[in-house]
Coordinates of C-alpha atoms (C1' of nucleotides) in Angstrom, one line a residue:
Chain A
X25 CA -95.6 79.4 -98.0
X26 CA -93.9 79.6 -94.8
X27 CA -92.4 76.1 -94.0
X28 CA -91.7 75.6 -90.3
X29 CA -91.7 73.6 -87.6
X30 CA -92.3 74.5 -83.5
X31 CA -89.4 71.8 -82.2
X32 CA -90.3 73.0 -78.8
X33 CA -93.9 71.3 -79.0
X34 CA -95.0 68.2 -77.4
X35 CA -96.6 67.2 -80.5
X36 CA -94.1 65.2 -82.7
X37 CA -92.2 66.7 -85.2
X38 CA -93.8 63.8 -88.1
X39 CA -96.9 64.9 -87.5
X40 CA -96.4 68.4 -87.8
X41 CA -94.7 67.6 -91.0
X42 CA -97.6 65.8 -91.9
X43 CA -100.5 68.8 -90.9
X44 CA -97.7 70.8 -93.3
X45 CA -98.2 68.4 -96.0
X46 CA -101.7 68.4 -95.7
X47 CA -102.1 72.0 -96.4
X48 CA -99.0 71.8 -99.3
X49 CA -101.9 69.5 -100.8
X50 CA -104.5 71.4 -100.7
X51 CA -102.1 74.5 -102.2
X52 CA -103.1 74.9 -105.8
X53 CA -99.4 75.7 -106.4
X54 CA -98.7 71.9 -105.9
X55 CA -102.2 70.5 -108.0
X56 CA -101.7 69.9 -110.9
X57 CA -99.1 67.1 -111.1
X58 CA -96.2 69.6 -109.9
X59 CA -93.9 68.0 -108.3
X60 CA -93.4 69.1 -104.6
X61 CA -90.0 70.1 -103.0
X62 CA -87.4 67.0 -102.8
X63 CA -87.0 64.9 -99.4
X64 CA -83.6 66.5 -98.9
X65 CA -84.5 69.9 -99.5
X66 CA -87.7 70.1 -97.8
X67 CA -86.3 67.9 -94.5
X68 CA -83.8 70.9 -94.4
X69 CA -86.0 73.8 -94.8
X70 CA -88.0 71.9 -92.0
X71 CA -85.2 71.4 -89.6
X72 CA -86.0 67.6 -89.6
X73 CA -84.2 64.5 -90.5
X74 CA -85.4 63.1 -93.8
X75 CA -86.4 60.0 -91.9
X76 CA -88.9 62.0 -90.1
X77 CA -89.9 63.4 -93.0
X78 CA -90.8 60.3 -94.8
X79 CA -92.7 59.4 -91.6
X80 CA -94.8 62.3 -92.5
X81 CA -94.7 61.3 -96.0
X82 CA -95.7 58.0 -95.7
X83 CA -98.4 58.1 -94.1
X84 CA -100.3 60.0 -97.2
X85 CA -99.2 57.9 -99.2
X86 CA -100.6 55.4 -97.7
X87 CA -104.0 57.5 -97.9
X88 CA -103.3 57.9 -101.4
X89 CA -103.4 61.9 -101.3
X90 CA -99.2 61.9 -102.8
X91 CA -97.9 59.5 -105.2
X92 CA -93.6 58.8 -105.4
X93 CA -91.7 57.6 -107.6
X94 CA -88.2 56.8 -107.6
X95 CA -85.8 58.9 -109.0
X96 CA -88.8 61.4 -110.3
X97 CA -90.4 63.1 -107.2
X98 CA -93.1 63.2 -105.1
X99 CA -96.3 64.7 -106.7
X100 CA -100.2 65.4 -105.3
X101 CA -102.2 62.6 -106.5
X102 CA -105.2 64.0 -109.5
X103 CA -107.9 65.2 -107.3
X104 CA -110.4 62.9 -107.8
X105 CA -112.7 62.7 -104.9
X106 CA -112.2 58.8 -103.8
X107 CA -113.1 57.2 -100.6
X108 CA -110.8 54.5 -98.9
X109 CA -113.0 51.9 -97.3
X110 CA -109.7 52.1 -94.7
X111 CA -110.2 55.3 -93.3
X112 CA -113.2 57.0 -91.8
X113 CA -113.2 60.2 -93.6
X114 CA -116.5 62.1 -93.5
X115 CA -117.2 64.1 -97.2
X116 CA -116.2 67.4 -95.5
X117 CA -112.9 66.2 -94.3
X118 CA -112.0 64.0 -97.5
X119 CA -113.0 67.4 -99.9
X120 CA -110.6 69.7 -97.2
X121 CA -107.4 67.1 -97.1
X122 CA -108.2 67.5 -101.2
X123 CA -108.0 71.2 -100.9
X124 CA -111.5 71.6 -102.7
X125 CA -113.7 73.4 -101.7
X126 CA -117.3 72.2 -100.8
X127 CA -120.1 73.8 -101.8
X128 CA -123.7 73.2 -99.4
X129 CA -126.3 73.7 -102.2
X130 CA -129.3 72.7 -100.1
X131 CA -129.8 71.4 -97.1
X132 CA -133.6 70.5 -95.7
X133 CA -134.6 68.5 -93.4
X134 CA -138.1 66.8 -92.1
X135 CA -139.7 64.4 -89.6
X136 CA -141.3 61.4 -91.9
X137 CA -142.5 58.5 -91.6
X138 CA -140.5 56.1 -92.4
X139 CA -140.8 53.9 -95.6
X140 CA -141.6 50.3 -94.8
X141 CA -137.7 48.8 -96.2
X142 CA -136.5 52.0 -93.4
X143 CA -138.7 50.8 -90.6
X144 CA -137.6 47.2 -90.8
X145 CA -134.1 48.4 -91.0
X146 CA -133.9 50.3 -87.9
X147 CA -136.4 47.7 -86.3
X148 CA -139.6 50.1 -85.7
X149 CA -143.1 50.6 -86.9
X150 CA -143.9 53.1 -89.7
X151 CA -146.1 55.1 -87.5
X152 CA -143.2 56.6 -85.8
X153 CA -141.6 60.0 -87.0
X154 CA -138.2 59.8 -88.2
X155 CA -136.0 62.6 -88.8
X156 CA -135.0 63.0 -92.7
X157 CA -131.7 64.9 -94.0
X158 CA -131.4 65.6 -97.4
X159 CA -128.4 67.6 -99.2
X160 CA -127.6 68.8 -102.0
X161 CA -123.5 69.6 -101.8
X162 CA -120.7 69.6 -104.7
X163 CA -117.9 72.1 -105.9
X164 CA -118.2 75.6 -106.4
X165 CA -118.9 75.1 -110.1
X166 CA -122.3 73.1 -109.3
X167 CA -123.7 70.1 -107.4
X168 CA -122.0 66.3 -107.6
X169 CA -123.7 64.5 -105.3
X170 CA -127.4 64.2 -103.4
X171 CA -127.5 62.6 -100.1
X172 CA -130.6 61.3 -98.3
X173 CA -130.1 60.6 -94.6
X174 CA -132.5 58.9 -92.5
X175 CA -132.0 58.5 -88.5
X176 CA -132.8 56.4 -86.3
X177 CA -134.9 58.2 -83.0
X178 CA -131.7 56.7 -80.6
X179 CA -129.7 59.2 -82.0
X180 CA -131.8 62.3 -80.5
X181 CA -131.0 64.5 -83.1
X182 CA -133.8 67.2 -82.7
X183 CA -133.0 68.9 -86.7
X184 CA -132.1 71.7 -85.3
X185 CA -128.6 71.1 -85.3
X186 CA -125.6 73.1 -87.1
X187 CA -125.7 70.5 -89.9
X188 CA -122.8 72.7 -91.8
X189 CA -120.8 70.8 -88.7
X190 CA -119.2 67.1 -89.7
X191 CA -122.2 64.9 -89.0
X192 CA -120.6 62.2 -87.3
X193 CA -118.9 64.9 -84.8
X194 CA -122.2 66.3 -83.9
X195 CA -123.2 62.5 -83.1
X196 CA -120.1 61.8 -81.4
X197 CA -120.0 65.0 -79.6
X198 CA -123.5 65.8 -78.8
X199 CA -125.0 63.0 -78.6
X200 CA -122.5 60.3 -77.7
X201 CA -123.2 58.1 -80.3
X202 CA -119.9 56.2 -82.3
X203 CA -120.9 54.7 -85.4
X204 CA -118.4 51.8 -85.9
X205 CA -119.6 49.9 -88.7
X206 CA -120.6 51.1 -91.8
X207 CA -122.2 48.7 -94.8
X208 CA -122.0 49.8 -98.1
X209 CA -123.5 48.9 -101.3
X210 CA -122.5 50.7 -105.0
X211 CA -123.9 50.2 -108.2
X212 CA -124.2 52.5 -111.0
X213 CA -128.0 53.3 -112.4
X214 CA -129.5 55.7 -114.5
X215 CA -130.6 59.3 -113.1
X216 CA -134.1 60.0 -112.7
X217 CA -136.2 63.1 -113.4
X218 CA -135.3 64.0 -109.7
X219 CA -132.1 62.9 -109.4
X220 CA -131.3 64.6 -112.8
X221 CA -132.8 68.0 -111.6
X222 CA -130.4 68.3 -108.9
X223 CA -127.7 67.4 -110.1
X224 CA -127.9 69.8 -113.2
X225 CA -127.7 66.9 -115.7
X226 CA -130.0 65.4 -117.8
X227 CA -132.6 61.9 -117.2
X228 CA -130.9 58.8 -117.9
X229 CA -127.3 60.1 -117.2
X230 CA -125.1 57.8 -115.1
X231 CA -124.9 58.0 -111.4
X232 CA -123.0 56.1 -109.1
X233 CA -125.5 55.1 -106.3
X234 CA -124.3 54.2 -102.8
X235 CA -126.5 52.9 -100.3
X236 CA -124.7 53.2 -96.6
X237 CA -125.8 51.4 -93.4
X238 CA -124.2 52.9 -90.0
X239 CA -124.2 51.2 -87.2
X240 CA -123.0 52.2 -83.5
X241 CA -120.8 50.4 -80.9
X242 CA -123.6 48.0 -80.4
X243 CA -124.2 47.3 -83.8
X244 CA -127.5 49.1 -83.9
X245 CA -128.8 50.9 -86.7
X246 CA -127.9 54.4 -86.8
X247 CA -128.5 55.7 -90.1
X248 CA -129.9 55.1 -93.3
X249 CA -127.6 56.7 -96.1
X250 CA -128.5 57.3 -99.5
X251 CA -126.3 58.9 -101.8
X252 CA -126.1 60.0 -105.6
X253 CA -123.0 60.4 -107.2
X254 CA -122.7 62.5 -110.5
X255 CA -120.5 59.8 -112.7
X256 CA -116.8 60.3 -112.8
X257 CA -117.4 62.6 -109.8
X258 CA -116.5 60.1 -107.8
X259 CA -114.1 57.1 -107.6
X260 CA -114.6 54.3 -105.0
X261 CA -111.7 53.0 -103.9
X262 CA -110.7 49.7 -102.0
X263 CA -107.7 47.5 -101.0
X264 CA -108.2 43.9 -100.0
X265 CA -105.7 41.2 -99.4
X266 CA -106.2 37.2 -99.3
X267 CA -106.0 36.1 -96.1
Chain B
X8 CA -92.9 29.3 -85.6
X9 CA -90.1 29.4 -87.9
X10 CA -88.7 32.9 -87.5
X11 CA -86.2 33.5 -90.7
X12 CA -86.0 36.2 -93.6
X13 CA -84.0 35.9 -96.9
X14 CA -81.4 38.9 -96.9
X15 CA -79.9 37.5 -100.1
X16 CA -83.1 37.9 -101.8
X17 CA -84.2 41.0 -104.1
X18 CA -87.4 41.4 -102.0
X19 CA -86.9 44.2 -99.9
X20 CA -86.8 42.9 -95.9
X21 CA -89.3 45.0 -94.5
X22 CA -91.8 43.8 -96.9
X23 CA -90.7 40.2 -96.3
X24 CA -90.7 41.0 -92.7
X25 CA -94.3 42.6 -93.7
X26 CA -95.1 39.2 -94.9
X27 CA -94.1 36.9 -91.8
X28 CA -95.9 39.2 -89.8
X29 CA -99.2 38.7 -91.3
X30 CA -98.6 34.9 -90.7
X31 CA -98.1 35.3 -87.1
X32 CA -101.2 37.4 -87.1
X33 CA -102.7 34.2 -88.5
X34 CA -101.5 32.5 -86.3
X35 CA -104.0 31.0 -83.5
X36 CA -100.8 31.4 -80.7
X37 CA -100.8 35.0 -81.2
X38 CA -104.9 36.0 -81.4
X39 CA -106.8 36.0 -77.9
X40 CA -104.9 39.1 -76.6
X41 CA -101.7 37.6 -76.6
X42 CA -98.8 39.8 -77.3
X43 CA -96.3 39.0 -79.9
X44 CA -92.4 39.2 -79.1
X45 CA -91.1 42.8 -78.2
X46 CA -89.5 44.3 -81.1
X47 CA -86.1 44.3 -80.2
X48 CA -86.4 40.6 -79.3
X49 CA -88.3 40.0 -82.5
X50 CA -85.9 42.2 -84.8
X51 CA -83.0 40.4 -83.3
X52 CA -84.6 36.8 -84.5
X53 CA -85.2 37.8 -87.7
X54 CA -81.6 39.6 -87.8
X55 CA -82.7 42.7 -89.0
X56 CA -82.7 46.2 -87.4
X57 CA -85.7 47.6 -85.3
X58 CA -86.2 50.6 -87.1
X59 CA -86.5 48.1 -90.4
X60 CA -89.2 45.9 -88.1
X61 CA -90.9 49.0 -87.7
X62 CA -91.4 49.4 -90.9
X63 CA -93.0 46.7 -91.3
X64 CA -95.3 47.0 -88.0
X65 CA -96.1 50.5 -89.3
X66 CA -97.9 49.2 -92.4
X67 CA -100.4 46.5 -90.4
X68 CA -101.0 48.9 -87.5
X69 CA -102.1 51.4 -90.3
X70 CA -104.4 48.7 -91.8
X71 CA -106.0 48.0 -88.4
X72 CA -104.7 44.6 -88.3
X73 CA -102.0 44.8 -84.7
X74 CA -102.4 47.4 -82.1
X75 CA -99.6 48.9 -80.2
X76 CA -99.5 50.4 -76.9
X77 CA -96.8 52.3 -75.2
X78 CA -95.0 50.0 -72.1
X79 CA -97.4 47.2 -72.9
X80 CA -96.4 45.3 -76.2
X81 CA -97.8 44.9 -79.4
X82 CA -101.1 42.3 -80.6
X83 CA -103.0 41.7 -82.9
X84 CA -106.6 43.3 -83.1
X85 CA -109.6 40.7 -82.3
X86 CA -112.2 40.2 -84.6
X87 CA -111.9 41.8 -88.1
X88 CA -114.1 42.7 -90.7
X89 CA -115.7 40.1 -93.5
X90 CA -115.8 40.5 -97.0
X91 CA -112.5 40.1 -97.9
X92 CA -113.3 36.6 -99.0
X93 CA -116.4 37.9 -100.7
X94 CA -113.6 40.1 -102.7
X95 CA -111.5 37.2 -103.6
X96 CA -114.3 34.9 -105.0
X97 CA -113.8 34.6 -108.9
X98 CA -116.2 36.3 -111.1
X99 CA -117.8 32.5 -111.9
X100 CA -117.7 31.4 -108.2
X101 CA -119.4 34.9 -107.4
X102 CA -122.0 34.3 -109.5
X103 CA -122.2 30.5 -108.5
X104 CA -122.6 31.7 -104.8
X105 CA -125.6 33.9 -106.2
X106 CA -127.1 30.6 -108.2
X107 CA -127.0 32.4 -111.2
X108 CA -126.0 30.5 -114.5
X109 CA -123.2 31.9 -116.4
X110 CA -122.9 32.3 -120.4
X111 CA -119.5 32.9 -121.8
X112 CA -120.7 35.5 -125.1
X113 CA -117.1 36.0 -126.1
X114 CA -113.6 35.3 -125.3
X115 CA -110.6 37.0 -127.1
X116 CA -106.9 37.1 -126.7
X117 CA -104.3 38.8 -128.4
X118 CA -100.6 39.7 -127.8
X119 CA -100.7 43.7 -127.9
X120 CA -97.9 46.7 -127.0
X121 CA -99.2 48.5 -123.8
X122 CA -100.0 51.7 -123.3
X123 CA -97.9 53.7 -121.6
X124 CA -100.7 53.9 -118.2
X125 CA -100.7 49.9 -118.3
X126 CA -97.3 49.6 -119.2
X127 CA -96.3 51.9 -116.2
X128 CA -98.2 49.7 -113.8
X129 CA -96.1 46.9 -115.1
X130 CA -93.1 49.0 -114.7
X131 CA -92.2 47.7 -118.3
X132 CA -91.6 49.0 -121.6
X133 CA -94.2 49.8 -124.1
X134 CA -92.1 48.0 -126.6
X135 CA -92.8 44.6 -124.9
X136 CA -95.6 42.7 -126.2
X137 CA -97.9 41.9 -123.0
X138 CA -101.3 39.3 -123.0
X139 CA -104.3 41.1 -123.6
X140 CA -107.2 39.0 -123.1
X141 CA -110.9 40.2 -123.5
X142 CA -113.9 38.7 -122.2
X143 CA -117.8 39.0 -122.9
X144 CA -120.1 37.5 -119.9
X145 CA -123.0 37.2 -118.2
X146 CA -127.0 35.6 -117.4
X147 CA -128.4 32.9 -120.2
X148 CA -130.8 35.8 -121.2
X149 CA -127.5 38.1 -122.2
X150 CA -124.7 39.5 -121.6
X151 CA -123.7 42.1 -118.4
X152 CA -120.7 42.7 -118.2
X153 CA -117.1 43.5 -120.2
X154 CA -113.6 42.1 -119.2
X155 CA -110.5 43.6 -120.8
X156 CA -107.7 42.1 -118.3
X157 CA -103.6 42.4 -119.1
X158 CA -101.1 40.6 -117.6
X159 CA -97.6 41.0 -116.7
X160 CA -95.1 39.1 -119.1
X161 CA -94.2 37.6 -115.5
X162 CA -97.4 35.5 -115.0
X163 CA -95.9 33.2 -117.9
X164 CA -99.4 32.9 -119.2
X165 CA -98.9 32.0 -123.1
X166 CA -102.6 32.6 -124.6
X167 CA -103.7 29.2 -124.9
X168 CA -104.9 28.2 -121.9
X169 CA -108.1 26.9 -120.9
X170 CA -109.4 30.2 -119.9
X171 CA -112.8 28.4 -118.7
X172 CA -110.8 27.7 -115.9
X173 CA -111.1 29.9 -112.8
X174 CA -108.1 32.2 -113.8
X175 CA -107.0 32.5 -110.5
X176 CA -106.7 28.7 -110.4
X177 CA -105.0 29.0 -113.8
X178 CA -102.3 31.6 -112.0
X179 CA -101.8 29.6 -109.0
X180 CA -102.0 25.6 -110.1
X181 CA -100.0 26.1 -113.3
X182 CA -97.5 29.1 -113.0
X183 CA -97.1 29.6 -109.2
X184 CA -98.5 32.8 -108.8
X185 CA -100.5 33.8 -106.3
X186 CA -102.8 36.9 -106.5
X187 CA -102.4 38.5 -103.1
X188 CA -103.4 42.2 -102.8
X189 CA -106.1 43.9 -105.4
X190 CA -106.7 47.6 -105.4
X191 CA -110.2 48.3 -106.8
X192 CA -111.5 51.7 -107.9
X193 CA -115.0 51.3 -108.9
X194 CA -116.9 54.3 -110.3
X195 CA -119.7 55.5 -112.6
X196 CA -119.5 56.2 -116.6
X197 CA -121.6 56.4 -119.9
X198 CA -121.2 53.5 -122.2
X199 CA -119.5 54.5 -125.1
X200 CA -119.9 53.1 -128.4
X201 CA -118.3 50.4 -128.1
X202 CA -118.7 49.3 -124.3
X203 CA -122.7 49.7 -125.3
X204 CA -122.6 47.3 -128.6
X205 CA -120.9 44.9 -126.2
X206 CA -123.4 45.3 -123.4
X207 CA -126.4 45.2 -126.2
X208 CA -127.2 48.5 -124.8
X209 CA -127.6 52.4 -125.8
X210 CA -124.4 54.4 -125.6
X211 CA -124.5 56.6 -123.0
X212 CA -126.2 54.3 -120.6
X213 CA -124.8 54.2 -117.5
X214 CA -122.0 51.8 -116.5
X215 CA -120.4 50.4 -113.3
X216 CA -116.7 50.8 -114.2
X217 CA -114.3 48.4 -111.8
X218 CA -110.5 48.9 -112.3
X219 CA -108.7 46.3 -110.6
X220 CA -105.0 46.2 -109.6
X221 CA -103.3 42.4 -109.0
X222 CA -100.8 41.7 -106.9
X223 CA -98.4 38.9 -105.9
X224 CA -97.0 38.2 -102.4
X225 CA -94.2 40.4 -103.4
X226 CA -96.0 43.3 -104.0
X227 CA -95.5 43.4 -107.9
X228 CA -98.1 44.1 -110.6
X229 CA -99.7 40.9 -111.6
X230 CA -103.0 42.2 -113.8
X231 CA -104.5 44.9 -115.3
X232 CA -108.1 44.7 -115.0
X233 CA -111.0 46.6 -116.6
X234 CA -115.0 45.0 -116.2
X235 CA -118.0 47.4 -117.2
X236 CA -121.0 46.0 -115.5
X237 CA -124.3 46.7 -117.1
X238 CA -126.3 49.0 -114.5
X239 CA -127.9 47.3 -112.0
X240 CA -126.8 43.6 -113.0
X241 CA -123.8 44.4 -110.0
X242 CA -123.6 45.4 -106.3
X243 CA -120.9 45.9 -104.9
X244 CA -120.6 45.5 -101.3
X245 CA -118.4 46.9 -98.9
X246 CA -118.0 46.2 -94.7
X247 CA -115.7 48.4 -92.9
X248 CA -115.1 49.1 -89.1
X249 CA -113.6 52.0 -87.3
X250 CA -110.5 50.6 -85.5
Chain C
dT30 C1' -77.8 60.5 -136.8
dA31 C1' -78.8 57.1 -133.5
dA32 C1' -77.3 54.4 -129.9
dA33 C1' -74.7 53.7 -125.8
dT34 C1' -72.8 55.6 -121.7
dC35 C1' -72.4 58.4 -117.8
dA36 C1' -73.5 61.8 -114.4
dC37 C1' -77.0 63.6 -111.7
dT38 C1' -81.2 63.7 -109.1
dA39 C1' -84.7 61.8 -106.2
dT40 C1' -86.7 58.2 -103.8
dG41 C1' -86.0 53.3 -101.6
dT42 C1' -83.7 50.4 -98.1
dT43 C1' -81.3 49.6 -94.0
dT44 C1' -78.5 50.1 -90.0
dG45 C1' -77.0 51.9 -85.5
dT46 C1' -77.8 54.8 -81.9
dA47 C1' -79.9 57.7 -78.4
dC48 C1' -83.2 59.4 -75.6
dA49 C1' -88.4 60.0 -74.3
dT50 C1' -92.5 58.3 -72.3
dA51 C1' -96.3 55.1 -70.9
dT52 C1' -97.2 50.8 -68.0
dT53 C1' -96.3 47.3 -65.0
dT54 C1' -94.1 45.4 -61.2
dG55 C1' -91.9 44.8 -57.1
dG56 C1' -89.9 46.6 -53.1
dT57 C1' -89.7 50.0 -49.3
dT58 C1' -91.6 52.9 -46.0
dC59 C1' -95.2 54.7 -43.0
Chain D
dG23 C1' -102.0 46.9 -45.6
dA24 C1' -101.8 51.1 -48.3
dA25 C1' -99.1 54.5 -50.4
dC26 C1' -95.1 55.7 -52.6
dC27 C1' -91.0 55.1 -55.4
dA28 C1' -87.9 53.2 -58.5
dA29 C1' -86.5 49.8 -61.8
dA30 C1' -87.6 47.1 -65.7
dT31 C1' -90.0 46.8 -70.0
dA32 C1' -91.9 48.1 -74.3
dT33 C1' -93.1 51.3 -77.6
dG34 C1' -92.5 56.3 -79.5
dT35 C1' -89.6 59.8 -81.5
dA36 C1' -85.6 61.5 -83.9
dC37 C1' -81.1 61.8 -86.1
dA38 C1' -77.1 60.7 -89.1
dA39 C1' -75.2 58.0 -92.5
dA40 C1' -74.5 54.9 -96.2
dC41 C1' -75.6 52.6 -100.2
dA42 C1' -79.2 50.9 -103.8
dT43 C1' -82.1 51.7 -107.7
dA44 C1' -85.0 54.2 -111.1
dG45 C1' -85.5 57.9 -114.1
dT46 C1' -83.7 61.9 -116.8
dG47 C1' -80.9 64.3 -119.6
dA48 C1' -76.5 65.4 -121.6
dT49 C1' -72.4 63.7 -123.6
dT50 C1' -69.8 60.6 -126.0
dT51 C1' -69.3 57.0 -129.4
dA52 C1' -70.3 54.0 -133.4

DNA sequence: TAAATCACTATGTTTGTACATATTTGGTTC
DNA sequence: GAACCAAATATGTACAAACATAGTGATTTA
């Protein structure tokens, strides 16, 4: 792997010792509890200070992607797919910073009308066409999760877009629309025939099930986010702190 | 405001400075907008270097909690997200605040060696005897969900208290420990055999599986804890913002 | 042989210093 | 009065150095 740095850029040296470390993650050579090069040694091969090293360093720990311990090393955290409630992370971007690779399955989407709990959440009537999303994506080796989208007709999206872009870019880009708040719901429940089918596991099974509700700047409803977690697939993670 | 850190103690001073911090952010003087003290000023007050200040700013800009700008000054963000309170009621006060009545089905303790995972939380030996105490709750009609929690030999906690009590009460009133930060990882799993004779269930029905990490003010490992919710008798809800 | 000790390695903490860059402010000039 | 410029202010970036502490493994000792 070439390790090195452009000290002539504008862009800080710590964060482009932490791009590096990013891709050192997603390097199978560094997976599977291996520990990676030592502060000194990789500051030097860097041509940076250690301290700005640890700046880099820091920072994903803090997004739990690289776990330290003193007097050990400095190791790439098991890849299991978690999500920080902290950071805004869309499934694409967590799977890349995890160097796995995602796998689209299926991907179809309709104009609906909406079910009754839908229409009352984005505040119309039923008899208006909404635009549905559904996908089926996972690892190489098969499928881990089934996401159902709905949107609300304020975002514009027509259903023709490149869906294989991050959703929220094409929103944010395209469309101009931030989503800022996002509520969130998990619970665990049993797959059904459906679920079960795409998934590739069997009726009954466990599934983690996560309803999400995106709103934009102005707290309006934006989407309507169902997804279906294969179990142990999927680890939800979140840090709170008495204030 | 009493501005003063402890460079005697063991507690590191960025994390004490870490602490302070929060309390100024607490602090009514600081919230409409106002700026807090420059950092040079501030590090000088609290007698320790910027760079070591820094640190500590670092950490609660990362968390969303003070924004900086360049030439302007540093304040704390208006208006942040619920649900952290939510996160902090007690399993009995949760269920209180839902009106539902709570059985107690079993309650166990025992004094057990760790293993080596828990033990390496605690950053103790496996050779130390820890408090293992295991608890069986839920509606009148049955039980829902599984406790297994394991303290630190620090808590003080001798097996015969009055575990009816709130144990957070129990931490705080009795042996001056306050539970300050929990990390939560909350995933989907199959009952095993065990887990389902507990729950009154089939193994291999799905579980809501909650890991929960305790700690005190000073950032050390406080409890252990392990609750396997019955499917659908648990939501949990989540409310995050982009910064 | 088993326990205690010690050296080595790697991260953790902290300081002091220097210069860069964005913003605001106030003064000077046209 | 408006435009421009420069100083003051505050955060951003980066380095070097020193010592602390935890874990590991080898060597010595009981």
């Amino acid at each position: 792997m070439k390790l090195a740095l452009n000290h002539k850029s504008p862009i800080p040296l710590h964060i482009q010792a932490e791009e590096l470390l990013r891709k050192m993650i997603a390097d199978p050579q560094f997976q599977n509890g291996k520990l990676l090069p030592n502060e000194i040694d990789l500051a030097n091969q860097l041509a940076i200070s250690r301290t700005t090293l640890r700046q880099a360093l820091n920072k994903l720990v803090y997004e739990g992607l690289l776990i330290r311990k003193k007097g050990v090393g400095t190791k790439v955290a098991d890849a299991m797919i978690s999500s920080k409630s902290a950071n805004w992370l869309s499934f694409s971007q967590e799977m890349k910073a995890r160097g796995i690779p995602i796998k689209n399955f299926e991907l179809h989407v309709s104009w609906i009308y909406p079910e009754e709990i839908i229409a009352n959440f984005f505040n119309i009537k039923t008899d208006q066409k909404i635009l549905k999303l559904e996908r089926l994506r996972g690892k190489p080796e098969g499928p881990f999760v089934y996401f159902v989208s709905y949107f609300h007709p304020r975002t514009g999206l027509t259903g023709e877009e490149d869906f294989k872009r991050p959703l929220y870019d094409i929103l944010q880009a395209d469309y101009n629309i931030i989503s800022e708040l996002s509520k969130e719901e998990i619970s665990a429940k049993a797959a059904d025939k459906f679920i079960a089918s795409k998934l590739e596991t069997e009726p009954g099974s466990p599934i983690l099930f996560r309803k999400r509700f995106v709103f934009d700047q102005a707290d309006r409803p934006i989407e309507y986010n169902l997804g279906y977690y294969k179990a142990d697939s999927f680890v939800y993670t979140v840090e709170s702190r008495r204030s």
